[in-house]
Short mmCIF file of C-alpha atoms in Angstrom, two decimals:
data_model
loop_
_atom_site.label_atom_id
_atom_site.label_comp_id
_atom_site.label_asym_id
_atom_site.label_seq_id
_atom_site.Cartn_x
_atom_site.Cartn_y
_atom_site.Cartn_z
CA UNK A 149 -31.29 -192.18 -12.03
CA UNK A 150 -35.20 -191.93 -11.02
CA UNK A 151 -37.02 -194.82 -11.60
CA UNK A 152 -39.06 -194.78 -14.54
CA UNK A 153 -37.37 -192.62 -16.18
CA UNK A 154 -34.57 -192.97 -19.17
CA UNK A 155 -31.63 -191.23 -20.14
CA UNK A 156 -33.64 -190.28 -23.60
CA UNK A 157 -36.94 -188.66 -21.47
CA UNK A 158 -34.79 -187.16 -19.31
CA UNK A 159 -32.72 -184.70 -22.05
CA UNK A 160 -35.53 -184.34 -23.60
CA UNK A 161 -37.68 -182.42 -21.02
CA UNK A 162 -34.51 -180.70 -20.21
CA UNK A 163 -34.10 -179.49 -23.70
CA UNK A 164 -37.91 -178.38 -23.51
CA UNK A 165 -37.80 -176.39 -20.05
CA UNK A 166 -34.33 -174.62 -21.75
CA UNK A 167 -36.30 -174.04 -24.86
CA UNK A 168 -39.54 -173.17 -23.05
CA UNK A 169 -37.63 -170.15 -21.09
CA UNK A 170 -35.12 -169.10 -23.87
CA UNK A 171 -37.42 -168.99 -26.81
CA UNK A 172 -39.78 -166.79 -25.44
CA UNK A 173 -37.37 -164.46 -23.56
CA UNK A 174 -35.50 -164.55 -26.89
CA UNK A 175 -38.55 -163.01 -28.94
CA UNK A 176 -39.15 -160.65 -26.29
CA UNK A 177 -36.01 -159.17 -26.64
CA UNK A 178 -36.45 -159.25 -30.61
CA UNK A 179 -39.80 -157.42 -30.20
CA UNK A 180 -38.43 -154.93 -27.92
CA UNK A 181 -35.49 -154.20 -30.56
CA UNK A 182 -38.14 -153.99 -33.37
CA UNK A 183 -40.34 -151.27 -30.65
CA UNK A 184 -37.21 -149.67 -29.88
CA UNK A 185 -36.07 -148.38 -33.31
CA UNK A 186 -39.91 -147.43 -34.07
CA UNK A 187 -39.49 -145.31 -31.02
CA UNK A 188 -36.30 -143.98 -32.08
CA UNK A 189 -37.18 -143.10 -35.24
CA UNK A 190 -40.47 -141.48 -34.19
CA UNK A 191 -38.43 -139.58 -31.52
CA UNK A 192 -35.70 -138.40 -34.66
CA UNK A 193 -38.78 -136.64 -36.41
CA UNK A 194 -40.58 -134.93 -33.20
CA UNK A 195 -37.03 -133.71 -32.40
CA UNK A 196 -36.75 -132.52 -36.42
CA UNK A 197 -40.46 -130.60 -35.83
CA UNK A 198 -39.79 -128.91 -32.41
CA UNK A 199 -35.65 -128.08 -33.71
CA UNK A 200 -37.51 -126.51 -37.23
CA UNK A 201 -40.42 -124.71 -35.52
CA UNK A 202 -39.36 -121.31 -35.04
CA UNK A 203 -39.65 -119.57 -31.35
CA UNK A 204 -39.97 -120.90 -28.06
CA UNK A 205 -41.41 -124.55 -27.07
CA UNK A 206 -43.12 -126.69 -24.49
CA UNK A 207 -42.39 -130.41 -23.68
CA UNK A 208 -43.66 -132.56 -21.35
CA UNK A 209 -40.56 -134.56 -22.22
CA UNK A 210 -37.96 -132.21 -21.52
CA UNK A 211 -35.17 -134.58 -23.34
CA UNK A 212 -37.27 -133.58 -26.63
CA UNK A 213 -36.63 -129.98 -26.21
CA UNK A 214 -33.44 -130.18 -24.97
CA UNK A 215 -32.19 -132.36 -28.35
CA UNK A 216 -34.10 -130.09 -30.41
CA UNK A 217 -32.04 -127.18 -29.00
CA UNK A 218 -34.93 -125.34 -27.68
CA UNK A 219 -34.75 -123.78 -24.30
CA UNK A 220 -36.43 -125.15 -20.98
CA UNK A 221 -39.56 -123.11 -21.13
CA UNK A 222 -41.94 -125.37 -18.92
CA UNK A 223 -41.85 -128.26 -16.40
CA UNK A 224 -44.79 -129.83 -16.76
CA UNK A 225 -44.73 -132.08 -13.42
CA UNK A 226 -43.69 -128.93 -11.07
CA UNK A 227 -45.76 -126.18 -12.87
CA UNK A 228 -49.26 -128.89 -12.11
CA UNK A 229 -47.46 -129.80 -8.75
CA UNK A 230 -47.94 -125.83 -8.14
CA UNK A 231 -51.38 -124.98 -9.85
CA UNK A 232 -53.50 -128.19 -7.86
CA UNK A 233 -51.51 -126.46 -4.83
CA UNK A 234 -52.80 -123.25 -5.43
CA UNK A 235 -48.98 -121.87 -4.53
CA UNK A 236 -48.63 -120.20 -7.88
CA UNK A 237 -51.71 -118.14 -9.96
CA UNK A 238 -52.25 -119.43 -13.79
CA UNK A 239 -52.33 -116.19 -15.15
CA UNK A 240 -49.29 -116.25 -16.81
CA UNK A 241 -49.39 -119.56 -18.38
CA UNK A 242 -52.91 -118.86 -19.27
CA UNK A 243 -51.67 -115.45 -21.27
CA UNK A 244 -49.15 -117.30 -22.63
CA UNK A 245 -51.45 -119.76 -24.03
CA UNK A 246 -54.40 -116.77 -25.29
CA UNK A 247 -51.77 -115.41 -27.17
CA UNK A 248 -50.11 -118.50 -28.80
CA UNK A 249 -46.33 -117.88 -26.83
CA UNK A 250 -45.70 -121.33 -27.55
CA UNK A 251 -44.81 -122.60 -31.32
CA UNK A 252 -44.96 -125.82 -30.24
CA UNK A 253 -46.30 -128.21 -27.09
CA UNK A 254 -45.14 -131.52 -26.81
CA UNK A 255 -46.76 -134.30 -24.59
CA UNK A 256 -46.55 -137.52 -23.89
CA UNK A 257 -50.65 -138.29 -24.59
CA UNK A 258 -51.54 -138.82 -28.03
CA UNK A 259 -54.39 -136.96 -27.05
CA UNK A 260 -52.53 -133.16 -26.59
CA UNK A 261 -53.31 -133.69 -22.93
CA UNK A 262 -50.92 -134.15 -19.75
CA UNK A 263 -52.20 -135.93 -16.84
CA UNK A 264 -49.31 -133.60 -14.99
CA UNK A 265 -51.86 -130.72 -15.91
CA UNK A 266 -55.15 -129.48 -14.07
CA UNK A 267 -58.05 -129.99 -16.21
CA UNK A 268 -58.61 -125.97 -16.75
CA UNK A 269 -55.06 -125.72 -18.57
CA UNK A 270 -55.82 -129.04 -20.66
CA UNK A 271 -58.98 -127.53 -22.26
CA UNK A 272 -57.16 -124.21 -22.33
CA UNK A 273 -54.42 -126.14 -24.72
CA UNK A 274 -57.30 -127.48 -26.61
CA UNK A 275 -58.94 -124.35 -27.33
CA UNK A 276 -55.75 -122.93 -28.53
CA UNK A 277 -53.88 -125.48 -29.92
CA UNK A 278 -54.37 -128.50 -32.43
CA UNK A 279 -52.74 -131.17 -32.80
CA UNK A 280 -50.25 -131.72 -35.78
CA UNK A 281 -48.75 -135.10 -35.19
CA UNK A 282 -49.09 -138.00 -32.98
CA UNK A 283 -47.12 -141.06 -32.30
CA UNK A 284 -45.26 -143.63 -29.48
CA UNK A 285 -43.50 -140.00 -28.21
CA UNK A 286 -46.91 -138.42 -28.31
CA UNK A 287 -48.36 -135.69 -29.41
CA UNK A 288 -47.38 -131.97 -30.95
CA UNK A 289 -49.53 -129.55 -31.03
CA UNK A 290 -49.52 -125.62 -32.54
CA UNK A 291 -51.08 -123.06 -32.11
CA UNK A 292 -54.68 -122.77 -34.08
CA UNK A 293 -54.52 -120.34 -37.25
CA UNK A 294 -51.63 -121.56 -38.18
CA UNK A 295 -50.23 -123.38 -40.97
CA UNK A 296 -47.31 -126.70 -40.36
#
């Protein structure tokens, strides 16, 4: 035994350093549970939207669009990955946008933007498109002129 110290002191600031590290890691883990069904639930109704909106979708979170039983339509990541390269023209996407092709985009910002995106087809979204519902899966947006 150290000197100085008793049998008493000694459990006792073991129990503390177990309770200092379990504790906390155990209302973590209570607080993550608590975020995690949010995010579920919030993930049930953007699924509900896109699987209810009639016609073809976007999603920046493919997963979305794929549980909603919509087709792949648009990869976000590789489509911007192409544009800032200049190895593909926007024309397309940008008609597809004018015209409203899209019932619904999905993406992960709250704010209707993707930072996958160049600016030019960001405030091409927003000129077209409003946003209808925002949460922790972020945002959908339709197409302006319309009602949902």
């Amino acid at each position: 035994m150290m000197p100085g110290f008793k049998r008493p002191t000694c459990w006792a600031l073991l129990i503390l350093l177990v309770l200092g590290v379990h504790v906390p890691l155990r209302l973590q883990a209570a607080r993550n549970s608590w975020h995690g069904d949010k995010r579920s639930r919030d993930a049930a109704e953007v699924i509900g939207l896109l699987s209810n909106t009639p016609g073809p979708v976007a999603c920046e979170d493919l997963s979305l669009c794929y549980r909603a039983g919509k087709g792949f339509e648009l990869d976000f990541f590789l489509l911007g990955q192409k544009l800032s390269a200049g190895s593909i023209a926007p024309l397309v996407l940008q008609s597809r946008l004018q015209a409203r092709y899209y019932a619904a985009i999905q993406t992960v910002a709250n704010d209707g933007s993707s930072f996958r995106l160049p600016a030019y087809i960001n405030t091409m979204i927003a000129d077209y498109y409003r946003i209808v519902r925002t949460g922790p899966e972020g945002a959908v947006l339709m197409p302006r002129g319309t009602r949902n």
